[in-house]
Amino acid sequence: MKELISGSEALMRSLEYQGVKTIFGYPGGSIMPVFDALYDHRETLNHILVRHEQGAAHAAQGFARSSGEVGVCLVTSGPGATNTITGIADAMIDSTPVVVIAGQVGTAFLGTDAFQEVDLVGITQPITKWSYQIRRAEDVPWAVARAFYIAKSGRPGPVVLDFAKNAQVEKAEYTSAKLDYIRSYVPVPDTDPESVKMAADLINKAERPLVLVGQGVELGNAQQELRTFIEKAGIPAGCTLLGLSALPTEHPLNKGMLGMHGNLGPNINTNKCDVLIAVGMRFDDRVTGNLATYAKQAKVIHFDIDPAEVNKNVYADVAVLGDCKETLVAVTELLQPNTHTEWLESFTDYERVEEEKVIRPELHPMNDTLSMGEVVRAVSEATNNEAILVTDVGQNQMMSARYFKYTKERSIITSGGLGTMGFGLPAAIGATFGRPDRTVCVFMGDGGLQMNIQELGTIMEQKAPVKIIVLNNNFLGNVRQWQAMFFNRKYSFTPMLNPDYMKIASAYDIPSRRVMTREELAEAIEEMIATDGPYLLEACVIEEGNVLPMTLRVVR
């Protein structure tokens, strides 16, 4: 007869079997038996105590996005579980593999409005790939195996396990479970060979092809396959926000960022190309704007692993379904070498205009006040353009995405689809655990920092080497920019009265420095990078600076 162990112990062994080494969490009443079991697995399962459950979810996201592994967070029932909802929704829309394990009241109390009882499965079903309530200890190995398989296979996403307290303490035999197949679940659809031939034929005949690079390239580890694809056919590429580091910034075919605050060339030429090739992207409205006028002149080829994305927003003349690491290779084999010299040169005029009108004034402002863009570029260059960029949401996000440079894969972690303020700080913590070999720089506004500022406590306890750059303009900057442009400069509740961040950093034993002049910026950044451990750099930037360009065709 096999050994009988508790459901909580079974969870620990199942997590270890899945290769988990790091967990972000916060204990509470309904998950206490699990934390009791976790105490005896401290040598193999490193639990990071966050200061708020939302921080646990975002930290798990940062871990997953930086490492390519599944992020795990562990919380209690009721408010502990509901505090993770924003992170779960964020992970769903940005295709991030996360497993959230939450305590739940015992099955005998379900439906009685017991203390800290919420219907977590019901709440999270619309924003997860799978939500399941574990009611019996014997089901733990199966549920964990299924959760990890679903989270990381196909198009990744979040999974929730709602762990009833009786199942945590009951005993059952334990057998490790491995899962690589679920009936009716097809994570990677079969690729139609005819679609591969049709795609190659369209590209070979194209005079003005354009590739739109999405995060799917990073998720599918197809960065090299993408480069081979565009280099063989000489096709220019624009990148979505989440796909920015799939191509090195300085690659000659990389024409910059797509979207509202993206670069002029790829945005304008989207409506001039004759073949539009989308790879692992979902045609988000911040990229397309008004669908009635989006790329109507072009034939559209859509590479994607998720059939639900095809024809959802933009009709595809050819849909190449499957894993882009394989489908890109299949199409590339049928491509004729090309250069598209004249088409590539058409981007030059836009680049020249943007350099003169936008980039140069931002990086070399004529006034004495620091600009956001010059701070971002200075930090990027100080890290030899090799750091992982984490952002919060707002002007800091757009400025850092535009002016940071990318030389390595998986180098941008940001809240794309949900646009979650407060994402940056905990996600950066997770990234330091996901990739301890890399420098992690997080850019935040004064508003976003205060949304999860309690996670400075996690940084203090873990000595997590997060390089925090606060672009302080004393405004909720992104909303203020819209108010200036579209609401007659009525700054309704966007000015911010901020605390002294130097005192706050000192209270958390985090070295810090405030810079207000251009002359002291380089020295402060050098000090930040050289510091072993965390550092907070507050850059006092121009209060009414705007993120430009702002492509109005993508404003609804």
Short mmCIF file of C-alpha atoms in Angstrom, two decimals, residues 13-503:
data_model
loop_
_atom_site.label_atom_id
_atom_site.label_comp_id
_atom_site.label_asym_id
_atom_site.label_seq_id
_atom_site.Cartn_x
_atom_site.Cartn_y
_atom_site.Cartn_z
CA ARG A 13 5.09 17.24 -4.41
CA SER A 14 3.05 17.97 -7.54
CA LEU A 15 4.55 21.44 -7.85
CA GLU A 16 8.02 20.02 -7.45
CA TYR A 17 7.23 17.40 -10.10
CA GLN A 18 6.26 20.22 -12.48
CA GLY A 19 9.67 21.80 -11.93
CA VAL A 20 8.41 24.75 -9.89
CA LYS A 21 11.09 26.46 -7.82
CA THR A 22 9.54 29.87 -7.08
CA ILE A 23 6.12 30.77 -5.69
CA PHE A 24 4.73 34.24 -4.97
CA GLY A 25 2.10 34.34 -2.28
CA TYR A 26 0.42 35.49 0.89
CA PRO A 27 -0.95 33.20 3.62
CA GLY A 28 -4.40 33.21 5.20
CA GLY A 29 -6.92 31.06 7.02
CA SER A 30 -8.25 28.93 4.17
CA ILE A 31 -4.83 28.14 2.74
CA MET A 32 -3.01 27.63 6.05
CA PRO A 33 -2.62 23.83 5.74
CA VAL A 34 -0.85 24.38 2.41
CA PHE A 35 1.53 26.92 3.93
CA ASP A 36 2.17 24.48 6.78
CA ALA A 37 3.23 21.86 4.23
CA LEU A 38 5.25 24.47 2.32
CA TYR A 39 7.34 25.10 5.45
CA ASP A 40 8.85 21.63 5.08
CA HIS A 41 9.68 22.21 1.40
CA ARG A 42 11.57 25.47 1.84
CA GLU A 43 14.75 24.02 0.35
CA THR A 44 13.09 23.20 -2.97
CA LEU A 45 10.19 25.69 -3.19
CA ASN A 46 11.25 29.29 -2.69
CA HIS A 47 8.21 31.22 -1.47
CA ILE A 48 8.33 34.99 -1.96
CA LEU A 49 6.09 36.78 0.54
CA VAL A 50 4.53 39.73 -1.27
CA ARG A 51 2.67 42.53 0.48
CA HIS A 52 -0.61 42.26 -1.45
CA GLU A 53 -2.15 39.44 -3.47
CA GLN A 54 -2.34 41.59 -6.60
CA GLY A 55 1.42 41.86 -6.26
CA ALA A 56 1.65 38.06 -6.20
CA ALA A 57 -0.25 37.74 -9.46
CA HIS A 58 1.81 40.41 -11.23
CA ALA A 59 5.07 39.02 -9.86
CA ALA A 60 4.10 35.59 -11.24
CA GLN A 61 3.48 37.31 -14.59
CA GLY A 62 6.88 38.99 -14.53
CA PHE A 63 8.50 35.68 -13.67
CA ALA A 64 6.71 33.92 -16.53
CA ARG A 65 7.34 36.59 -19.12
CA SER A 66 11.05 36.85 -18.35
CA SER A 67 11.78 33.13 -18.00
CA GLY A 68 9.32 31.47 -20.37
CA GLU A 69 8.19 29.22 -17.51
CA VAL A 70 4.87 29.07 -15.69
CA GLY A 71 4.47 31.61 -12.90
CA VAL A 72 2.82 30.42 -9.68
CA CYS A 73 1.05 32.31 -6.94
CA LEU A 74 -0.54 31.02 -3.75
CA VAL A 75 -3.22 32.92 -1.83
CA THR A 76 -6.09 32.44 0.56
CA SER A 77 -9.83 32.52 -0.12
CA GLY A 78 -12.20 35.50 -0.24
CA PRO A 79 -10.33 38.80 -0.54
CA GLY A 80 -7.04 37.00 -1.02
CA ALA A 81 -8.43 35.31 -4.11
CA THR A 82 -10.32 38.32 -5.44
CA ASN A 83 -7.22 40.50 -5.08
CA THR A 84 -5.60 38.38 -7.80
CA ILE A 85 -8.39 38.99 -10.32
CA THR A 86 -6.73 41.95 -12.04
CA GLY A 87 -3.53 39.96 -12.51
CA ILE A 88 -5.47 36.97 -13.84
CA ALA A 89 -7.34 39.13 -16.36
CA ASP A 90 -4.07 40.79 -17.34
CA ALA A 91 -2.43 37.40 -17.88
CA MET A 92 -5.35 36.22 -19.99
CA ILE A 93 -5.34 39.08 -22.45
CA ASP A 94 -1.52 39.12 -22.67
CA SER A 95 -1.23 35.31 -22.98
CA THR A 96 0.90 34.80 -19.87
CA PRO A 97 1.17 31.30 -18.35
CA VAL A 98 0.26 31.64 -14.67
CA VAL A 99 -1.24 29.16 -12.20
CA VAL A 100 -3.10 30.76 -9.30
CA ILE A 101 -3.77 28.43 -6.36
CA ALA A 102 -6.30 29.81 -3.91
CA GLY A 103 -7.68 28.45 -0.67
CA GLN A 104 -11.41 27.84 -0.36
CA VAL A 105 -13.76 26.97 2.48
CA GLY A 106 -14.48 23.29 3.03
CA THR A 107 -16.98 21.62 0.71
CA ALA A 108 -19.48 21.31 3.57
CA PHE A 109 -19.63 25.12 3.75
CA LEU A 110 -19.83 25.87 0.05
CA GLY A 111 -22.85 28.00 -0.81
CA THR A 112 -23.49 29.04 2.81
CA ASP A 113 -21.81 32.46 2.61
CA ALA A 114 -19.19 31.16 5.01
CA PHE A 115 -16.42 33.44 6.22
CA GLN A 116 -14.22 34.47 3.26
CA GLU A 117 -16.16 32.35 0.76
CA VAL A 118 -16.46 33.57 -2.83
CA ASP A 119 -17.30 31.65 -5.99
CA LEU A 120 -13.82 31.93 -7.42
CA VAL A 121 -14.44 29.47 -10.23
CA GLY A 122 -17.52 31.39 -11.32
CA ILE A 123 -15.69 34.71 -11.13
CA THR A 124 -12.62 33.58 -13.06
CA GLN A 125 -14.06 31.32 -15.77
CA PRO A 126 -14.35 34.20 -18.29
CA ILE A 127 -10.75 35.32 -17.70
CA THR A 128 -8.86 32.01 -17.55
CA LYS A 129 -8.08 29.10 -19.82
CA TRP A 130 -9.36 26.79 -17.07
CA SER A 131 -10.74 27.19 -13.56
CA TYR A 132 -11.25 24.16 -11.33
CA GLN A 133 -12.22 23.49 -7.74
CA ILE A 134 -10.30 20.71 -6.00
CA ARG A 135 -12.69 19.02 -3.57
CA ARG A 136 -10.80 15.79 -2.85
CA ALA A 137 -7.21 15.19 -1.85
CA GLU A 138 -6.89 12.35 -4.36
CA ASP A 139 -7.55 14.79 -7.23
CA VAL A 140 -4.58 17.06 -6.47
CA PRO A 141 -1.90 15.45 -8.72
CA TRP A 142 -4.29 15.26 -11.69
CA ALA A 143 -5.53 18.84 -11.24
CA VAL A 144 -2.01 20.27 -10.95
CA ALA A 145 -0.77 18.36 -14.00
CA ARG A 146 -3.76 19.52 -16.02
CA ALA A 147 -3.35 23.11 -14.82
CA PHE A 148 0.28 23.36 -15.89
CA TYR A 149 -0.34 21.65 -19.22
CA ILE A 150 -3.18 24.02 -20.09
CA ALA A 151 -1.35 27.13 -18.86
CA LYS A 152 1.77 26.60 -20.95
CA SER A 153 0.53 24.77 -24.04
CA GLY A 154 -0.70 26.36 -27.24
CA ARG A 155 -1.53 30.00 -26.64
CA PRO A 156 -0.46 30.37 -22.99
CA GLY A 157 -2.70 31.81 -20.31
CA PRO A 158 -3.78 31.73 -16.67
CA VAL A 159 -5.32 28.80 -14.80
CA VAL A 160 -7.00 28.92 -11.38
CA LEU A 161 -7.14 26.06 -8.88
CA ASP A 162 -9.66 26.66 -6.08
CA PHE A 163 -8.49 24.37 -3.27
CA ALA A 164 -11.18 23.42 -0.73
CA LYS A 165 -9.86 23.27 2.81
CA ASN A 166 -11.09 19.76 3.49
CA ALA A 167 -9.13 18.54 0.45
CA GLN A 168 -6.03 20.20 1.88
CA VAL A 169 -6.15 18.17 5.10
CA GLU A 170 -7.65 14.87 3.92
CA LYS A 171 -5.22 12.06 3.16
CA ALA A 172 -4.88 10.05 -0.02
CA GLU A 173 -2.36 7.98 -1.91
CA TYR A 174 -0.01 10.04 -4.04
CA THR A 175 1.14 9.21 -7.56
CA SER A 176 2.86 11.85 -9.65
CA ALA A 177 0.81 12.77 -12.69
CA LYS A 178 2.05 13.76 -16.14
CA LEU A 179 -0.30 15.13 -18.77
CA ASP A 180 0.30 15.90 -22.43
CA TYR A 181 -3.15 15.33 -23.91
CA ILE A 182 -6.70 16.40 -23.14
CA ARG A 183 -9.58 15.21 -25.27
CA SER A 184 -11.27 18.07 -27.15
CA TYR A 185 -8.42 20.48 -26.28
CA VAL A 186 -6.23 21.21 -29.30
CA PRO A 187 -3.45 23.58 -28.21
CA VAL A 188 -1.71 23.63 -31.59
CA PRO A 189 -3.94 23.28 -34.67
CA ASP A 190 -2.73 21.36 -37.71
CA THR A 191 -1.16 23.48 -40.41
CA ASP A 192 -2.80 23.26 -43.82
CA PRO A 193 -0.02 22.77 -46.42
CA GLU A 194 -2.15 24.65 -48.95
CA SER A 195 -2.20 27.72 -46.73
CA VAL A 196 1.59 27.62 -46.58
CA LYS A 197 1.81 27.58 -50.38
CA MET A 198 -0.77 30.36 -50.71
CA ALA A 199 1.08 32.53 -48.20
CA ALA A 200 4.41 32.02 -49.95
CA ASP A 201 2.86 32.76 -53.32
CA LEU A 202 1.36 36.05 -52.09
CA ILE A 203 4.68 37.11 -50.54
CA ASN A 204 6.68 36.17 -53.64
CA LYS A 205 4.41 38.31 -55.81
CA ALA A 206 4.28 41.23 -53.37
CA GLU A 207 5.92 44.55 -54.21
CA ARG A 208 5.29 46.19 -50.83
CA PRO A 209 5.05 43.48 -48.14
CA LEU A 210 5.03 44.41 -44.45
CA VAL A 211 5.35 42.11 -41.42
CA LEU A 212 3.62 42.89 -38.13
CA VAL A 213 5.52 41.16 -35.32
CA GLY A 214 3.50 40.22 -32.24
CA GLN A 215 4.28 38.68 -28.88
CA GLY A 216 3.46 35.27 -30.35
CA VAL A 217 6.96 35.23 -31.81
CA GLU A 218 8.43 35.53 -28.32
CA LEU A 219 5.96 33.06 -26.80
CA GLY A 220 6.79 30.55 -29.53
CA ASN A 221 10.56 31.13 -29.21
CA ALA A 222 10.56 31.84 -32.95
CA GLN A 223 12.82 34.89 -32.94
CA GLN A 224 15.46 33.33 -35.17
CA GLU A 225 12.84 31.87 -37.51
CA LEU A 226 11.33 35.34 -37.88
CA ARG A 227 14.70 36.87 -38.76
CA THR A 228 15.39 34.21 -41.35
CA PHE A 229 11.94 34.80 -42.82
CA ILE A 230 12.21 38.57 -43.21
CA GLU A 231 15.86 38.53 -44.25
CA LYS A 232 15.33 36.04 -47.07
CA ALA A 233 12.48 38.04 -48.58
CA GLY A 234 13.76 41.49 -47.61
CA ILE A 235 10.54 42.42 -45.80
CA PRO A 236 10.34 45.39 -43.42
CA ALA A 237 8.75 44.76 -40.05
CA GLY A 238 6.89 46.71 -37.41
CA CYS A 239 6.48 45.39 -33.88
CA THR A 240 3.58 45.53 -31.46
CA LEU A 241 4.24 46.77 -27.95
CA LEU A 242 4.60 43.23 -26.57
CA GLY A 243 6.61 42.08 -29.57
CA LEU A 244 9.27 44.80 -29.48
CA SER A 245 12.18 42.60 -28.38
CA ALA A 246 11.46 39.80 -30.86
CA LEU A 247 13.72 41.73 -33.25
CA PRO A 248 16.81 43.70 -32.21
CA THR A 249 16.12 47.43 -32.35
CA GLU A 250 19.02 48.01 -34.73
CA HIS A 251 18.09 45.26 -37.19
CA PRO A 252 17.95 46.97 -40.61
CA LEU A 253 14.50 45.52 -41.35
CA ASN A 254 13.04 46.60 -38.00
CA LYS A 255 11.08 49.77 -38.72
CA GLY A 256 9.86 50.34 -35.19
CA MET A 257 6.76 50.16 -33.05
CA LEU A 258 3.18 49.93 -34.25
CA GLY A 259 0.23 51.65 -32.64
CA MET A 260 -1.03 54.96 -31.36
CA HIS A 261 2.37 56.13 -30.11
CA GLY A 262 4.40 54.01 -32.51
CA ASN A 263 6.74 55.05 -35.27
CA LEU A 264 5.46 56.86 -38.35
CA GLY A 265 6.90 54.50 -40.96
CA PRO A 266 5.21 51.21 -40.05
CA ASN A 267 1.97 52.95 -39.09
CA ILE A 268 1.59 54.90 -42.31
CA ASN A 269 2.91 52.16 -44.58
CA THR A 270 0.39 49.72 -43.12
CA ASN A 271 -2.10 51.50 -45.34
CA LYS A 272 0.26 51.45 -48.33
CA CYS A 273 1.53 47.87 -48.32
CA ASP A 274 0.09 45.33 -50.75
CA VAL A 275 0.59 42.28 -48.51
CA LEU A 276 0.24 42.56 -44.74
CA ILE A 277 1.74 39.64 -42.81
CA ALA A 278 0.70 39.37 -39.17
CA VAL A 279 2.73 36.98 -37.04
CA GLY A 280 1.44 36.11 -33.57
CA MET A 281 -0.57 39.28 -33.03
CA ARG A 282 -4.28 39.88 -32.48
CA PHE A 283 -4.94 43.15 -34.35
CA ASP A 284 -5.55 45.12 -31.18
CA ASP A 285 -7.55 48.32 -31.60
CA ARG A 286 -4.56 50.41 -30.47
CA VAL A 287 -2.81 49.10 -33.59
CA THR A 288 -5.67 49.09 -36.08
CA GLY A 289 -7.85 52.00 -35.01
CA ASN A 290 -10.94 52.20 -37.21
CA LEU A 291 -11.22 48.80 -38.83
CA ALA A 292 -13.25 50.29 -41.68
CA THR A 293 -10.12 52.08 -42.93
CA TYR A 294 -7.40 49.69 -41.80
CA ALA A 295 -5.17 48.26 -44.57
CA LYS A 296 -8.06 47.85 -47.00
CA GLN A 297 -5.65 47.88 -49.96
CA ALA A 298 -3.68 44.87 -48.72
CA LYS A 299 -3.96 41.13 -48.90
CA VAL A 300 -3.67 39.83 -45.34
CA ILE A 301 -1.75 36.76 -44.19
CA HIS A 302 -2.26 35.83 -40.55
CA PHE A 303 0.10 33.42 -38.76
CA ASP A 304 -1.41 32.37 -35.43
CA ILE A 305 -1.67 29.46 -33.03
CA ASP A 306 -5.17 30.44 -31.91
CA PRO A 307 -7.88 29.96 -34.55
CA ALA A 308 -10.16 32.29 -32.57
CA GLU A 309 -7.96 35.25 -33.54
CA VAL A 310 -8.29 34.66 -37.27
CA ASN A 311 -10.94 36.93 -38.82
CA LYS A 312 -11.90 38.24 -35.37
CA ASN A 313 -10.94 41.82 -36.15
CA VAL A 314 -9.28 41.79 -39.57
CA TYR A 315 -10.24 39.43 -42.39
CA ALA A 316 -7.36 37.18 -43.44
CA ASP A 317 -7.01 36.22 -47.10
CA VAL A 318 -4.72 33.42 -45.93
CA ALA A 319 -4.63 31.99 -42.41
CA VAL A 320 -1.54 29.96 -41.54
CA LEU A 321 -2.51 28.16 -38.36
CA GLY A 322 0.00 26.43 -36.12
CA ASP A 323 3.12 27.10 -34.08
CA CYS A 324 4.95 30.00 -35.74
CA LYS A 325 8.29 28.38 -34.93
CA GLU A 326 7.27 25.74 -37.48
CA THR A 327 4.98 27.64 -39.85
CA LEU A 328 7.50 30.43 -40.46
CA VAL A 329 10.06 27.82 -41.49
CA ALA A 330 7.59 26.13 -43.82
CA VAL A 331 6.76 29.38 -45.61
CA THR A 332 10.39 30.55 -45.67
CA GLU A 333 11.42 27.43 -47.57
CA LEU A 334 9.11 28.46 -50.41
CA LEU A 335 10.16 32.11 -50.54
CA GLN A 336 12.23 33.58 -53.32
CA PRO A 337 15.12 35.80 -52.16
CA ASN A 338 14.25 39.46 -52.55
CA THR A 339 15.34 42.92 -51.42
CA HIS A 340 12.37 45.27 -51.99
CA THR A 341 14.85 48.15 -52.10
CA GLU A 342 12.43 50.82 -53.27
CA TRP A 343 9.79 49.83 -50.72
CA LEU A 344 12.33 49.87 -47.90
CA GLU A 345 13.49 53.32 -48.94
CA SER A 346 9.93 54.61 -48.56
CA PHE A 347 10.37 54.33 -44.78
CA THR A 348 13.36 56.68 -44.84
CA ASP A 349 11.38 59.88 -45.34
CA TYR A 350 9.13 59.06 -42.39
CA GLU A 351 12.14 58.23 -40.24
CA ARG A 352 13.74 61.55 -41.17
CA VAL A 353 10.60 63.51 -40.28
CA GLU A 354 10.15 61.66 -36.99
CA GLU A 355 13.81 62.14 -36.09
CA GLU A 356 13.55 65.88 -36.68
CA LYS A 357 10.12 66.57 -35.26
CA VAL A 358 9.88 64.06 -32.41
CA ILE A 359 12.98 62.08 -31.46
CA ARG A 360 15.62 64.81 -31.46
CA PRO A 361 13.52 67.25 -29.40
CA GLU A 362 12.74 64.48 -26.91
CA LEU A 363 16.31 63.21 -26.54
CA HIS A 364 17.94 66.64 -26.75
CA PRO A 365 15.41 69.12 -25.33
CA MET A 366 16.16 72.81 -25.59
CA ASN A 367 14.89 73.62 -22.09
CA ASP A 368 16.62 72.85 -18.80
CA THR A 369 14.10 70.29 -17.57
CA LEU A 370 14.65 66.58 -18.11
CA SER A 371 12.44 64.80 -20.62
CA MET A 372 11.12 61.28 -20.13
CA GLY A 373 12.68 60.02 -23.35
CA GLU A 374 16.20 61.19 -22.54
CA VAL A 375 16.07 59.48 -19.15
CA VAL A 376 14.92 56.23 -20.73
CA ARG A 377 17.58 56.30 -23.44
CA ALA A 378 20.32 57.10 -20.92
CA VAL A 379 19.34 54.12 -18.73
CA SER A 380 19.16 51.82 -21.76
CA GLU A 381 22.62 52.81 -22.95
CA ALA A 382 24.06 52.48 -19.44
CA THR A 383 22.99 48.81 -19.47
CA ASN A 384 24.56 48.33 -22.92
CA ASN A 385 20.96 47.97 -24.17
CA GLU A 386 20.87 44.48 -22.64
CA ALA A 387 18.53 44.96 -19.67
CA ILE A 388 15.00 43.68 -19.28
CA LEU A 389 12.61 46.61 -19.52
CA VAL A 390 9.58 46.45 -17.23
CA THR A 391 7.05 49.25 -17.37
CA ASP A 392 4.01 50.42 -15.56
CA VAL A 393 1.18 51.95 -17.61
CA GLY A 394 0.84 55.45 -18.97
CA GLN A 395 3.27 57.91 -20.49
CA ASN A 396 6.13 56.10 -18.76
CA GLN A 397 5.13 52.95 -20.64
CA MET A 398 5.01 54.52 -24.07
CA MET A 399 8.15 56.57 -23.59
CA SER A 400 10.19 53.65 -22.26
CA ALA A 401 8.92 51.33 -25.01
CA ARG A 402 9.88 53.89 -27.67
CA TYR A 403 13.29 54.95 -26.37
CA PHE A 404 14.63 51.79 -24.76
CA LYS A 405 16.70 49.65 -27.12
CA TYR A 406 16.47 45.88 -27.37
CA THR A 407 19.32 43.53 -28.18
CA LYS A 408 18.12 40.37 -26.43
CA GLU A 409 14.95 38.29 -26.55
CA ARG A 410 12.21 38.57 -23.90
CA SER A 411 13.34 42.05 -22.96
CA ILE A 412 10.04 43.89 -22.50
CA ILE A 413 7.48 43.13 -19.79
CA THR A 414 4.48 45.42 -19.77
CA SER A 415 0.72 45.29 -19.36
CA GLY A 416 -0.49 45.47 -22.93
CA GLY A 417 -4.12 44.53 -23.37
CA LEU A 418 -5.47 45.40 -19.93
CA GLY A 419 -3.29 48.45 -19.28
CA THR A 420 -2.92 47.82 -15.56
CA MET A 421 -1.47 50.65 -13.49
CA GLY A 422 0.42 49.13 -10.57
CA PHE A 423 1.72 46.29 -12.76
CA GLY A 424 5.30 47.46 -13.00
CA LEU A 425 6.78 47.14 -9.52
CA PRO A 426 5.63 43.58 -8.68
CA ALA A 427 6.24 42.39 -12.25
CA ALA A 428 9.82 43.63 -11.98
CA ILE A 429 10.24 41.67 -8.75
CA GLY A 430 9.09 38.54 -10.56
CA ALA A 431 11.47 39.22 -13.43
CA THR A 432 14.48 39.33 -11.09
CA PHE A 433 13.61 35.80 -9.98
CA GLY A 434 12.82 34.62 -13.51
CA ARG A 435 16.12 35.93 -14.90
CA PRO A 436 18.55 36.60 -12.06
CA ASP A 437 21.36 36.80 -14.62
CA ARG A 438 19.96 39.99 -16.21
CA THR A 439 19.56 43.59 -15.11
CA VAL A 440 15.90 44.51 -14.57
CA CYS A 441 14.90 48.16 -14.99
CA VAL A 442 11.33 49.23 -14.25
CA PHE A 443 10.00 52.61 -15.36
CA MET A 444 7.00 54.03 -13.56
CA GLY A 445 5.08 57.22 -13.22
CA ASP A 446 4.39 58.78 -9.85
CA GLY A 447 0.80 57.51 -10.11
CA GLY A 448 1.54 53.88 -10.98
CA LEU A 449 4.21 53.54 -8.30
CA GLN A 450 1.73 54.42 -5.58
CA MET A 451 -0.77 51.79 -6.72
CA ASN A 452 1.41 48.92 -5.49
CA ILE A 453 4.02 50.84 -3.53
CA GLN A 454 3.75 48.33 -0.69
CA GLU A 455 5.81 45.90 -2.77
CA LEU A 456 8.88 47.92 -1.82
CA GLY A 457 8.59 45.78 1.30
CA THR A 458 9.01 42.64 -0.80
CA ILE A 459 12.05 44.18 -2.48
CA MET A 460 13.49 45.06 0.92
CA GLU A 461 13.02 41.57 2.34
CA GLN A 462 14.25 39.73 -0.74
CA LYS A 463 16.92 42.27 -1.65
CA ALA A 464 15.55 41.90 -5.17
CA PRO A 465 17.89 43.86 -7.47
CA VAL A 466 15.17 45.93 -9.12
CA LYS A 467 16.35 49.20 -10.66
CA ILE A 468 13.36 51.51 -10.15
CA ILE A 469 13.16 54.64 -12.28
CA VAL A 470 10.31 56.99 -11.36
CA LEU A 471 9.51 59.50 -14.09
CA ASN A 472 7.88 62.07 -11.83
CA ASN A 473 5.85 64.77 -13.57
CA ASN A 474 3.40 65.35 -10.70
CA PHE A 475 0.52 64.31 -12.96
CA LEU A 476 -1.41 61.29 -14.04
CA GLY A 477 0.42 62.03 -17.26
CA ASN A 478 -1.38 59.98 -19.87
CA VAL A 479 -4.83 61.15 -18.84
CA ARG A 480 -3.52 64.72 -18.60
CA GLN A 481 -2.23 64.47 -22.19
CA TRP A 482 -5.69 63.45 -23.42
CA GLN A 483 -7.28 66.20 -21.34
CA ALA A 484 -4.92 68.70 -22.97
CA MET A 485 -5.66 67.46 -26.48
CA PHE A 486 -9.35 66.62 -26.34
CA PHE A 487 -10.83 68.26 -23.22
CA ASN A 488 -9.68 71.88 -23.53
CA ARG A 489 -6.89 71.44 -20.96
CA LYS A 490 -9.36 70.85 -18.14
CA TYR A 491 -7.08 68.88 -15.86
CA SER A 492 -9.82 67.16 -13.91
CA PHE A 493 -8.22 65.31 -10.98
CA THR A 494 -4.95 64.51 -12.74
CA PRO A 495 -2.47 66.73 -10.81
CA MET A 496 -0.72 64.63 -8.15
CA LEU A 497 0.47 65.74 -4.72
CA ASN A 498 3.28 63.27 -4.18
CA PRO A 499 5.17 62.10 -1.11
CA ASP A 500 8.92 62.34 -0.69
CA TYR A 501 10.04 59.17 -2.48
CA MET A 502 13.55 59.49 -1.05
CA LYS A 503 12.18 59.19 2.48
#
